[in-house]
Short mmCIF file of C-alpha atoms and ligand atoms in Angstrom, two decimals:
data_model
loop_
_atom_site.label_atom_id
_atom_site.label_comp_id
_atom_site.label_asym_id
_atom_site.label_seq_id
_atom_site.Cartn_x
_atom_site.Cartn_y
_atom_site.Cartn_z
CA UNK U 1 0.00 0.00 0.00
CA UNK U 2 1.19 3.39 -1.23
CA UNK U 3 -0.51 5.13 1.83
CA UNK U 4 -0.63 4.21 5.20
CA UNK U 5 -2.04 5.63 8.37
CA UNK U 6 1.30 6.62 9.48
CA UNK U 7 1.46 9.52 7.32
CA UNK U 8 -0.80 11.17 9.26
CA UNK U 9 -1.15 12.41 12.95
CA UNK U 10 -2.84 10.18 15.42
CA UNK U 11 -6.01 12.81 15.97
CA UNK U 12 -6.67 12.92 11.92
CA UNK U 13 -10.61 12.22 12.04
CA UNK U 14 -11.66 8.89 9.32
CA UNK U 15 -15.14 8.28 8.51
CA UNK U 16 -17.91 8.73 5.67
CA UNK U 17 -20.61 10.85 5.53
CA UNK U 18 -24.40 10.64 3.81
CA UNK U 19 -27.51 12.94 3.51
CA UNK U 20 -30.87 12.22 4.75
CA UNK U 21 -33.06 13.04 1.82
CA UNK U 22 -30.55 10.71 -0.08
CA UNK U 23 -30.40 7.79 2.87
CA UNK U 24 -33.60 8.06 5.04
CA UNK U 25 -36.79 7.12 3.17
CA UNK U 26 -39.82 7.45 5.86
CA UNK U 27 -40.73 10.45 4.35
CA UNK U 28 -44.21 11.18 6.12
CA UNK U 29 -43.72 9.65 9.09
CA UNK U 30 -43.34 10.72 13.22
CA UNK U 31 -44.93 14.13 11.46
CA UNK U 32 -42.00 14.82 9.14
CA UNK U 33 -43.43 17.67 6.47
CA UNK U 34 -42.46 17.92 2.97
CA UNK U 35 -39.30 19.08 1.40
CA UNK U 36 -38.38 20.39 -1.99
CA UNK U 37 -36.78 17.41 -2.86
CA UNK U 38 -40.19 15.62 -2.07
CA UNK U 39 -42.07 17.96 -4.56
CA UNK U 40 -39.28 17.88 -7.51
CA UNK U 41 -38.76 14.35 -6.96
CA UNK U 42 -42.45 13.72 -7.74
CA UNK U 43 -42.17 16.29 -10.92
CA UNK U 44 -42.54 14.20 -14.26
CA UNK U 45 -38.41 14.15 -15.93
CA UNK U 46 -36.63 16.04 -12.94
CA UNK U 47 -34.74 12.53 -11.96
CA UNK U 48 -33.54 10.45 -14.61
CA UNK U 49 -34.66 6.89 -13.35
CA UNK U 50 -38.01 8.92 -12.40
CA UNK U 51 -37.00 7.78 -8.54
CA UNK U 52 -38.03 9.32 -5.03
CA UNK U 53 -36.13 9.28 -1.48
CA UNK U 54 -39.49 7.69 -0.04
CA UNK U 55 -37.29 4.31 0.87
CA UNK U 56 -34.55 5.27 -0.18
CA UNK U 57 -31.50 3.08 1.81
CA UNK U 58 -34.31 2.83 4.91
CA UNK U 59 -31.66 3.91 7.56
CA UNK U 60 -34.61 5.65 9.23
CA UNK U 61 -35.49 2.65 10.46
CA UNK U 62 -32.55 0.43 10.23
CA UNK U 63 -29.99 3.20 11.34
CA UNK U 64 -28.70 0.93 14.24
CA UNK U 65 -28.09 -1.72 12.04
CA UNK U 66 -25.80 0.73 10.12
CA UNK U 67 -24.02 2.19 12.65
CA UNK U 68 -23.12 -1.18 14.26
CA UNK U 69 -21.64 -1.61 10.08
CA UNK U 70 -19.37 1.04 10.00
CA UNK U 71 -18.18 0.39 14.10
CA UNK U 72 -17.41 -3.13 12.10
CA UNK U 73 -15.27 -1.39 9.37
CA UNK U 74 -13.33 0.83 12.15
CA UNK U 75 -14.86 3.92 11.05
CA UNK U 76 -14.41 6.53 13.85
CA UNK U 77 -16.73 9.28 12.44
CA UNK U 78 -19.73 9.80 10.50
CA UNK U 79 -20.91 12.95 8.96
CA UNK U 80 -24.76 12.38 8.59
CA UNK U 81 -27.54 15.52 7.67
CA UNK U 82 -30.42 16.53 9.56
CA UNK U 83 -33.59 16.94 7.39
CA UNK U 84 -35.33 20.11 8.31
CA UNK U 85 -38.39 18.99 7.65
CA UNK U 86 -38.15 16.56 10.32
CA UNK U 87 -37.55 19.37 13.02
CA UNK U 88 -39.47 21.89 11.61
CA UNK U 89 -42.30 20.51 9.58
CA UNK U 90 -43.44 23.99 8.35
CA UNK U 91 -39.80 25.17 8.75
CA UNK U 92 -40.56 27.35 11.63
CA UNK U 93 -41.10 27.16 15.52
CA UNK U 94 -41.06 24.59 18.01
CA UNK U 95 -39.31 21.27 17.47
CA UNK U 96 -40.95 18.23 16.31
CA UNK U 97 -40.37 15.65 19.41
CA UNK U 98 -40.01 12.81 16.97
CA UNK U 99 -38.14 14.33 14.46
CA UNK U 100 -35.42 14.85 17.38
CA UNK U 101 -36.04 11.34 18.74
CA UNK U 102 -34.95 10.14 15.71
CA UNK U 103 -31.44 11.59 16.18
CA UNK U 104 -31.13 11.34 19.76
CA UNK U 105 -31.28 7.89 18.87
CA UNK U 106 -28.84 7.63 16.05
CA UNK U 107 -26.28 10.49 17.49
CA UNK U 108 -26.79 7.89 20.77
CA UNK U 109 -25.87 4.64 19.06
CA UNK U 110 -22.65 6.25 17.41
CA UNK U 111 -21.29 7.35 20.51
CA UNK U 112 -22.24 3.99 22.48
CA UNK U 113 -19.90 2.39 19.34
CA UNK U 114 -17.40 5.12 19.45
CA UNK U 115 -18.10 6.95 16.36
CA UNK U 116 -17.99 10.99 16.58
CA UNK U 117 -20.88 12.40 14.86
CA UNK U 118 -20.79 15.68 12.42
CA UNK U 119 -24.30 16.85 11.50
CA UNK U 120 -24.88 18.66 8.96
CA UNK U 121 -27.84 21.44 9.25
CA UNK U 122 -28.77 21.77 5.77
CA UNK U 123 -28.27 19.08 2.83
CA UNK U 124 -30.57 20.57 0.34
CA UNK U 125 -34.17 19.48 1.80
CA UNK U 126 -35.52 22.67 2.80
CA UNK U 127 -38.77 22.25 4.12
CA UNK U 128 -41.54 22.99 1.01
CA UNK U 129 -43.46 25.47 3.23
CA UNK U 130 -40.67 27.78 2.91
CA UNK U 131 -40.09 27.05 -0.71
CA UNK U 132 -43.64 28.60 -0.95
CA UNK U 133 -43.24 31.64 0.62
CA UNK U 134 -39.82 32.11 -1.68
CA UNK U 135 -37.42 29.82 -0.89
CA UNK U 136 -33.58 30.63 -0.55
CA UNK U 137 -34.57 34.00 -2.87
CA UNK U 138 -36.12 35.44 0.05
CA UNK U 139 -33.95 36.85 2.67
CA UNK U 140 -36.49 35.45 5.36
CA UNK U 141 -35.09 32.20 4.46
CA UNK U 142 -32.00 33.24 6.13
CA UNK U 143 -33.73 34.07 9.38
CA UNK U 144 -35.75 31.01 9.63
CA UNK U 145 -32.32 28.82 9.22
CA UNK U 146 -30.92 30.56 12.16
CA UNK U 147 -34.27 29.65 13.94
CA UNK U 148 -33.91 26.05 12.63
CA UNK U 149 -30.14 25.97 14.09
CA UNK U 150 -30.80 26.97 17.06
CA UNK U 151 -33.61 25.03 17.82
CA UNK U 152 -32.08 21.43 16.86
CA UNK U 153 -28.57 22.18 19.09
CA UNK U 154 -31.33 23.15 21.87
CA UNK U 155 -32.20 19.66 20.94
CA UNK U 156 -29.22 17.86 20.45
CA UNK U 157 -26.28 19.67 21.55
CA UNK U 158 -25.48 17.66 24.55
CA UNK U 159 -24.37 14.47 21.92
CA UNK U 160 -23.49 15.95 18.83
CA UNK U 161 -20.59 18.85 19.27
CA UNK U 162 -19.04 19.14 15.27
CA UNK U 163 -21.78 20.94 13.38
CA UNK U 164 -21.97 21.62 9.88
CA UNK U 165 -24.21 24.77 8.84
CA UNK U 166 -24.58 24.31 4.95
CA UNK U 167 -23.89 21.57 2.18
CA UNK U 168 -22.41 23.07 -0.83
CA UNK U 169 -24.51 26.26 -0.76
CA UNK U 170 -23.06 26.62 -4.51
CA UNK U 171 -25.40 23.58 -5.24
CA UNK U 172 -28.29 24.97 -3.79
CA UNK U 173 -28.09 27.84 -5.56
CA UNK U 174 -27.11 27.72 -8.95
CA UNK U 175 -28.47 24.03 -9.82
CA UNK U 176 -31.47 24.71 -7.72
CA UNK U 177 -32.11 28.75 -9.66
CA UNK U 178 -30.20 28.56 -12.32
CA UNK U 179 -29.45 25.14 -14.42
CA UNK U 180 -32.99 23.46 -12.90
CA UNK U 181 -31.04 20.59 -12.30
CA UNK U 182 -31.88 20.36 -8.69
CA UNK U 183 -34.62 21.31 -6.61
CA UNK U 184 -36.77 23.75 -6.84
CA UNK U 185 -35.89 23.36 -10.09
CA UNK U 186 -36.09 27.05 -11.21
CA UNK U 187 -34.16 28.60 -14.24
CA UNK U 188 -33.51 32.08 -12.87
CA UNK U 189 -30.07 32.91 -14.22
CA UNK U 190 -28.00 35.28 -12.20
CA UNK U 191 -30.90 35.80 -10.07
CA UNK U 192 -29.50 32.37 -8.64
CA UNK U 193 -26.75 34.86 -6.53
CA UNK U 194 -29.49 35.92 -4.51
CA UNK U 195 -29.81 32.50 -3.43
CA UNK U 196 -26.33 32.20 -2.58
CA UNK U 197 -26.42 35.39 -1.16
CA UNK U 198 -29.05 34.28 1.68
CA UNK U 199 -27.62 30.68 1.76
CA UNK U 200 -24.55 32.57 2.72
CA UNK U 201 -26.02 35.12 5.77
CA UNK U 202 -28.20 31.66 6.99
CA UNK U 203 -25.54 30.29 7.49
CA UNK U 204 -23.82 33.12 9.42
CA UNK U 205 -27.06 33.42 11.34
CA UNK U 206 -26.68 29.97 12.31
CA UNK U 207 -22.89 29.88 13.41
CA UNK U 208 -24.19 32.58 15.95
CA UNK U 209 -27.09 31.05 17.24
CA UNK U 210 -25.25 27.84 17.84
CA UNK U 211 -22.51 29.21 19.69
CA UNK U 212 -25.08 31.23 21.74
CA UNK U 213 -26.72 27.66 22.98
CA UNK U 214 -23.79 25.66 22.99
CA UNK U 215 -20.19 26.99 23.78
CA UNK U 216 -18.59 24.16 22.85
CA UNK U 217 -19.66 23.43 19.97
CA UNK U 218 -17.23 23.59 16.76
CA UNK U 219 -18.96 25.07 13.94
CA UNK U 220 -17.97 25.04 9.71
CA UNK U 221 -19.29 24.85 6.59
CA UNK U 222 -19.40 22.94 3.64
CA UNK U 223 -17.87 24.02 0.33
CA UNK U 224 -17.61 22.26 -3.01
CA UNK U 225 -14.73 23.52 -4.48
CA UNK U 226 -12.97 22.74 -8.00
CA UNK U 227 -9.70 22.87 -9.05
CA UNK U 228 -10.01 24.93 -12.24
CA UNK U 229 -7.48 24.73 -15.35
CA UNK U 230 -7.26 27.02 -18.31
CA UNK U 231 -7.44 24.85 -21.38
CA UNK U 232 -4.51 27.18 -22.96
CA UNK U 233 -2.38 30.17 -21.93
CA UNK U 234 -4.44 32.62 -24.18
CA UNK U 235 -5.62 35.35 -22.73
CA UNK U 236 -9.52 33.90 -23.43
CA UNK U 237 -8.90 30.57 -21.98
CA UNK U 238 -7.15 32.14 -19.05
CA UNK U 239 -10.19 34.39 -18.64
CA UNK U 240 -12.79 31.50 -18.52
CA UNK U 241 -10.64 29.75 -15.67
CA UNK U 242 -10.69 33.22 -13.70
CA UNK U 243 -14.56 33.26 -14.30
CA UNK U 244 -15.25 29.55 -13.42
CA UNK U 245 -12.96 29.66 -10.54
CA UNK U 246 -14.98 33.18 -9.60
CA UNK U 247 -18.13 31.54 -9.41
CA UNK U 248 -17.47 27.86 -8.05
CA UNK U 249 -14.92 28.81 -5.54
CA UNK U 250 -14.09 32.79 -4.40
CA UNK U 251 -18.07 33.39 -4.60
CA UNK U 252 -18.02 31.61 -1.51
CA UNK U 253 -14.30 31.44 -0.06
CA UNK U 254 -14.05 35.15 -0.07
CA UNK U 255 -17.04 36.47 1.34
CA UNK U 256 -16.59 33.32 4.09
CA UNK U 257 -12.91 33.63 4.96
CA UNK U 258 -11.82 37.22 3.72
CA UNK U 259 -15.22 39.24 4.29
CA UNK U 260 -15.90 40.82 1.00
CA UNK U 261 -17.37 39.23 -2.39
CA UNK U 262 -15.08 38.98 -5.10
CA UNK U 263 -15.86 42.23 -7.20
CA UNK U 264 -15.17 40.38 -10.88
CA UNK U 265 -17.31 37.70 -9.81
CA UNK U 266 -20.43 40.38 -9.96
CA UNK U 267 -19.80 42.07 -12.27
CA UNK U 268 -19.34 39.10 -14.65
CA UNK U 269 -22.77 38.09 -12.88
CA UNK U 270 -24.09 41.45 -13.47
CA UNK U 271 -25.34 41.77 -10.07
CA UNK U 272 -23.04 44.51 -8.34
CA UNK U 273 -26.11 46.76 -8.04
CA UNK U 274 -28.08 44.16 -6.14
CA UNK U 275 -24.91 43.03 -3.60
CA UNK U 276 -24.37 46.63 -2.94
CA UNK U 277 -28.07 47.17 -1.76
CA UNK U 278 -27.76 44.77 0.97
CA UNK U 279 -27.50 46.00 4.23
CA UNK U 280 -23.76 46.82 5.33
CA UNK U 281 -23.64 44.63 8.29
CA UNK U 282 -24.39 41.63 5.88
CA UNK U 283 -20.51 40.74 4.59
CA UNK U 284 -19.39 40.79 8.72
CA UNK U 285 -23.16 38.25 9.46
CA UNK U 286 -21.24 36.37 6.76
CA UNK U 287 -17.98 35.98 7.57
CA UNK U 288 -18.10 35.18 11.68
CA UNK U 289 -15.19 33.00 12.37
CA UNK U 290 -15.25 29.10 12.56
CA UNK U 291 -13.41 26.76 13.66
CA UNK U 292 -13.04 24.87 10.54
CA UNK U 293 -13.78 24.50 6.91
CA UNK U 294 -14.92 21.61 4.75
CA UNK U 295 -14.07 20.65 1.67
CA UNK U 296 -15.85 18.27 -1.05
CA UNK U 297 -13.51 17.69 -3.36
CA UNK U 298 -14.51 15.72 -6.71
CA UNK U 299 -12.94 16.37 -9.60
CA UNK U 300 -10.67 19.40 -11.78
CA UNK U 301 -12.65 21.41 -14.79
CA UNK U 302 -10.76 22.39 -17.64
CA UNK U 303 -12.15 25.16 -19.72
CA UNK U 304 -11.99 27.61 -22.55
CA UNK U 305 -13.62 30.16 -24.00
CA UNK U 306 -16.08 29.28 -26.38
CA UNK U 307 -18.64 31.48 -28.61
CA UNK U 308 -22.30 30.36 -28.04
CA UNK U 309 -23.91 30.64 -24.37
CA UNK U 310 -25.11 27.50 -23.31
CA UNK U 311 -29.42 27.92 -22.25
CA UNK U 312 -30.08 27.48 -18.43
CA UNK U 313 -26.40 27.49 -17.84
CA UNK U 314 -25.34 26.86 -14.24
CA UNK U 315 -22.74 29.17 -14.94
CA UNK U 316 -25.19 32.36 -15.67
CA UNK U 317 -23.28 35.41 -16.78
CA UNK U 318 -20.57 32.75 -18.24
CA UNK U 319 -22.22 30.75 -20.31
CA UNK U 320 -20.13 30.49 -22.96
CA UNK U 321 -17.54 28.98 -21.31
CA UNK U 322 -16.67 25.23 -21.98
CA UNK U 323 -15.60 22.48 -20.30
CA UNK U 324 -12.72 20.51 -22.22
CA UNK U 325 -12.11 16.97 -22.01
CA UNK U 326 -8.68 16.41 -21.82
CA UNK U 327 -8.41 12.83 -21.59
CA UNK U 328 -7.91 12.32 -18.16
CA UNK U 329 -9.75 8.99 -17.07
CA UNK U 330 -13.58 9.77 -16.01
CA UNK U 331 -15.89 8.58 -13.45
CA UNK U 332 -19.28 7.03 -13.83
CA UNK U 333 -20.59 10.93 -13.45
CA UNK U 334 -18.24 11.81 -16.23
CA UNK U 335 -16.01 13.88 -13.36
CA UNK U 336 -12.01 13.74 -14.63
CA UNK U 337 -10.25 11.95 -12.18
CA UNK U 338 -7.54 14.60 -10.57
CA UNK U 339 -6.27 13.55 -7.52
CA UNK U 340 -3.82 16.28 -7.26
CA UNK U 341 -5.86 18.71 -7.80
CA UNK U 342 -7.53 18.48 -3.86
CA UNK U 343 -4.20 20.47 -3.02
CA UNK U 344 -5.28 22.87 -5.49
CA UNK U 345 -8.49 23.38 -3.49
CA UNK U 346 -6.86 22.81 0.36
CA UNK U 347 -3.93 25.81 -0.48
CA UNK U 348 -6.69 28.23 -1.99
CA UNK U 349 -8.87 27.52 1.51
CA UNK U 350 -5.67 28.23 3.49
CA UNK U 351 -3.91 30.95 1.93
CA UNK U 352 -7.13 32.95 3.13
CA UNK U 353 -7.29 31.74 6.83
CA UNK U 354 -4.13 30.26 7.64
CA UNK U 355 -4.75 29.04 10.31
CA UNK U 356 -8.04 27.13 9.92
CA UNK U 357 -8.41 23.43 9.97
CA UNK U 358 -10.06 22.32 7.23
CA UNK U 359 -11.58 18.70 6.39
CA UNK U 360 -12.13 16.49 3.47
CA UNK U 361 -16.31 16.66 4.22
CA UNK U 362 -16.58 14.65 0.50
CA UNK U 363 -14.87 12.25 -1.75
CA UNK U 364 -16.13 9.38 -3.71
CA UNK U 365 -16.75 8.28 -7.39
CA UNK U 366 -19.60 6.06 -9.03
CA UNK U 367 -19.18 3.14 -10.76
CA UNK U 368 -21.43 0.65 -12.15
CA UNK U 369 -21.07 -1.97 -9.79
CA UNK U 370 -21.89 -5.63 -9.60
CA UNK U 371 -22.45 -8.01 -6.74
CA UNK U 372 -20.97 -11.06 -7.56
CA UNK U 373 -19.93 -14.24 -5.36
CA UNK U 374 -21.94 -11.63 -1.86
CA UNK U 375 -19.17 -9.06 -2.58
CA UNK U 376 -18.39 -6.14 -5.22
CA UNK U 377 -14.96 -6.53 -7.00
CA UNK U 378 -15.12 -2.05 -7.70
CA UNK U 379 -11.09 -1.87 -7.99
CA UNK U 380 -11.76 1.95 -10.00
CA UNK U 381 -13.69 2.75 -7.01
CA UNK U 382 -10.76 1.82 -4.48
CA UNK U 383 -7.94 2.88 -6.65
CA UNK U 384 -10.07 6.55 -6.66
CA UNK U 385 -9.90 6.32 -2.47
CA UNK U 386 -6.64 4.66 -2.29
CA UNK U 387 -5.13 8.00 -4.51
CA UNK U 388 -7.35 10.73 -2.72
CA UNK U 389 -6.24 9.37 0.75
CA UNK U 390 -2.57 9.50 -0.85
CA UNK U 391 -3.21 13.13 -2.11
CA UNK U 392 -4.25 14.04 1.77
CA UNK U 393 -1.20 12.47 3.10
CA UNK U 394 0.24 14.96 0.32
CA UNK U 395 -1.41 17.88 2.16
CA UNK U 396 -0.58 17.34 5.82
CA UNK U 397 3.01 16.90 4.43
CA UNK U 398 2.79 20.24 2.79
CA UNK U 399 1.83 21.70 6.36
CA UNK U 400 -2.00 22.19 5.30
CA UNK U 401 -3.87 22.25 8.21
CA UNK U 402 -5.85 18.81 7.20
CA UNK U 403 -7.81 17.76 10.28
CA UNK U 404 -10.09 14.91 8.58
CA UNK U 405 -11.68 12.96 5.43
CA UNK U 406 -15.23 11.33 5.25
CA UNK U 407 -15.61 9.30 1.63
CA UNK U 408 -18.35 9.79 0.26
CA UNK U 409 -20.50 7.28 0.90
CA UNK U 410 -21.21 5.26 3.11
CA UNK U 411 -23.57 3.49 1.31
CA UNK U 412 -25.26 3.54 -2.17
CA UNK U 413 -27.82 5.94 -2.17
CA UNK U 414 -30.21 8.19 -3.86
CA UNK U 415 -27.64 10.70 -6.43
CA UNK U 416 -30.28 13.57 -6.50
CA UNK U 417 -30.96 14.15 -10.31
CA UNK U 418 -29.55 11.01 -10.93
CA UNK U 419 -32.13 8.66 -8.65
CA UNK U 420 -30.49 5.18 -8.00
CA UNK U 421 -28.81 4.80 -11.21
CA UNK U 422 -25.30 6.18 -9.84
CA UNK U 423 -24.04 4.45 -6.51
CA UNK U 424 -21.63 6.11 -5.16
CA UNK U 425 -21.07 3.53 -1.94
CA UNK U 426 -17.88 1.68 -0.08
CA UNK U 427 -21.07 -0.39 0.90
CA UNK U 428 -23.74 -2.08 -1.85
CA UNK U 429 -27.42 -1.76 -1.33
CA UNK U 430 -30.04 -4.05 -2.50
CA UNK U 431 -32.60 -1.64 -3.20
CA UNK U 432 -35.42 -4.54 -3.64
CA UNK U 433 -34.59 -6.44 -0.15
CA UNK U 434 -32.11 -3.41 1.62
CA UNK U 435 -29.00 -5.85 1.80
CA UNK U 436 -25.91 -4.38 2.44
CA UNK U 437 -22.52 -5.76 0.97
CA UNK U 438 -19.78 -4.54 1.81
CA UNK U 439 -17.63 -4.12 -1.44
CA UNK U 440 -13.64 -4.12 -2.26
CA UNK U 441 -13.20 -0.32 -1.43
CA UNK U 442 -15.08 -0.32 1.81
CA UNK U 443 -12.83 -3.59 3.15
CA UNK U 444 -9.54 -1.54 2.02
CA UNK U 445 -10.29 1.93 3.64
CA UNK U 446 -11.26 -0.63 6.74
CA UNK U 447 -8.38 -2.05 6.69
CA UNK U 448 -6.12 0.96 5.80
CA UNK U 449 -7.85 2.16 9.06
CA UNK U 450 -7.25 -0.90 11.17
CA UNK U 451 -3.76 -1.71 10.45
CA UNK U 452 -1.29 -1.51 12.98
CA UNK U 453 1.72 1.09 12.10
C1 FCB N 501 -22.19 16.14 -3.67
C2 FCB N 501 -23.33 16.07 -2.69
C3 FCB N 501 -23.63 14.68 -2.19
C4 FCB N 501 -23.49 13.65 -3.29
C5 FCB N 501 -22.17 13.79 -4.00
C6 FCB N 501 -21.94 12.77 -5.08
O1 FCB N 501 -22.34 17.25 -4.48
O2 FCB N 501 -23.06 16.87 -1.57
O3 FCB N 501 -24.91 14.69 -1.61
O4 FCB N 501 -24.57 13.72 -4.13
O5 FCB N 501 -22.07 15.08 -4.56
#
């Protein structure tokens, strides 16, 4: 093995993380309310295998039976998401006692098997009744997140202490108001910044309301960040990567980490008029400090200028730009396989804050995988791990501040747009009889965890 846990300090944090929408099912029940994901799900073409999260994996009720699976791989943490919509059914006021049973009970059976949990506040399932009255385009939104934060670490903040406030707010804005691809599935162009904009002072809202209720908590956020090549040196190409990088990466890293929006990124948005009307207080709401950042870290894009503007882009006020194939093996999502490029993405996070930790929140690839002889021979999907682990033994040799890394996933599970027809799991589920198989790449990062250096 190329990589072993030697290469890293003994307090580096190992697990996998998941979402509820994508792992849960039980959607109506203990008084859960509807999400967005709920209503696009249901919408006639919005997933491609015309799939729901209604059973999803079934880990709502078979989320002992999981945890006692990953204490069995050595897995020492688990980054899991609250659903809203369980807490807050309407997404305001009191919480829902069940809802918060639900992860008493799973935050309980992690730390009876001595697995940390990191909960995530927000993976994309906002509940619908906010949707309704505007969704992440109204600035209430922000407000009522705050609300939401505070009341689930009223809830739960005597077991959980590592909270995450957002999931790739990037996602939830431009695929959910620009591109359609996600939910709500609105085509909005650069409109979509507004969304980012309030994703962005929620979750500044939220960082202060959970410190308020619980001191010790340790509070971040999740970014997905791309390392971003110019196809050429010209001074087009070089321009695209500037603009690509603008929007995927310094819309959020510089408001987050250096307190100010990235002035080319609005104007190429053509929404410096709109930023500037915000109230003044908003970039310091936005930038209150945390104790670490996260980082899901996929894949590079390589791109170049090109002449016609692509319709519903997710890239509104570049959408001429084009992504290049370069050759460079591919995933099962078509993502170029980079390895290297996660320092890319770790040094741009820390040349801003020095002195943050920051964490590998995701990393994983899809295959199409086969169960064969009660196990699943996915060598791509462990050679992926195997050189991403590598790449963070890379980083905490560099000196980054590299505190953790969660793969992404735990288990196969519902890929958003993509329904079941991309697994992204180190474990296999049945989705007819719930089986789980544990498959090549789980066993090695269990056993690159549970060797003895
Ligand atoms: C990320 C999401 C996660 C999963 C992976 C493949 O963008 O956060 O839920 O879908 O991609």
């Amino acid at each position: 093995m190329s990589v072993s846990l030697d290469d890293f300090p003994r307090e580096f944090v190992w697990g996998t993380a998941t979402a509820a929408y994508q792992i849960e099912g039980a959607v109506d029940e203990d008084g859960r309310g509807p999400s967005i994901w709920d209503t696009f799900a249901a919408t006639d073409g919005a997933i491609s295998d015309g799939a729901t999260g209604e059973l999803a994996d079934d880990h709502y009720h078979r989320y002992d039976d999981d945890v006692q699976l990953m204490a069995g791989l050595g897995l020492k943490a688990y980054r899991f998401s609250i659903s809203w919509p369980r807490i807050q059914p309407d997404g305001t006021g009191a919480a829902n006692p069940a809802g918060v049973d639900f992860y008493r009970r799973l935050a309980t059976s992690l730390l009876e098997r001595g697995i940390t949990p990191y909960a995530t506040l927000y993976h994309w399932d906002l509940p619908e009744a906010l949707e309704a009255r505007g969704g992440w385009l109204a600035r209430e939104t922000a407000d009522r997140f705050a609300e939401y934060a505070r009341v689930t670490v009223e809830a739960l903040g005597d077991l959980v202490t590592n909270w995450i406030t957002l999931n790739e707010p990037w996602c939830s804005a431009f695929l959910g108001y620009a591109s359609g691809h996600h939910a709500p599935g609105k085509r909005l162009g650069s409109t979509a910044s507004h969304a980012a904009h309030h994703l962005l002072l929620a979750h500044g809202g939220a960082v202060e309301a959970i410190r308020a209720v619980s001191p010790a908590a340790r509070v971040g956020i999740t970014l997905n960040l791309y390392s971003v090549k110019a196809a050429s040196d010209s001074a087009a190409d070089l321009d695209a990567a500037r603009r690509i990088d603008g929007l995927q990466n310094r819309l959020f890293l510089d408001p987050l980490l250096l307190g100010s929006y990235p002035a080319d990124v609005l104007a190429d948005l053509g929404e410096t008029d709109w930023f500037a009307s915000n109230p003044a207080s908003d970039p310091v709401r936005i930038a209150a400090p945390l104790d670490f950042l996260g980082v899901n870290y996929y894949s590079r894009h390589t791109v170049r200028a090109g002449d016609s503007a692509e319709p519903d882009s997710a890239n509104p006020g570049s959408e001429s730009v084009e992504f290049v194939d370069t050759g460079a093996p591919r995933t099962l999502m078509d993502w170029p396989i980079h390895p290297e490029g996660m320092l890319d993405v770790l040094e741009q996070a820390h040349e801003r804050q020095p002195d943050l930790p920051l964490f590998i929140t995701e990393n994983g690839s899809a295959y199409e995988d086969v169960v064969l002889g009660g196990t699943v021979d996915d060598e791509a999907r462990r050679d992926y791990l195997e050189k991403h682990v590598a790449a963070c033994a890379a980083a905490v040799r560099r000196g980054l501040p590299l505190a953790g890394y969660f793969a992404w996933s735990l288990m196969d599970n519902f890929e958003w747009a993509w329904g079941y027809s991309r697994r992204f799991g180190l474990v296999h589920v049945d989705y007819e009889t719930q089986e789980r198989t544990v498959k090549k790449s789980g066993r090695w990062y269990s056993e690159f965890l549970t060797q003895k250096g």
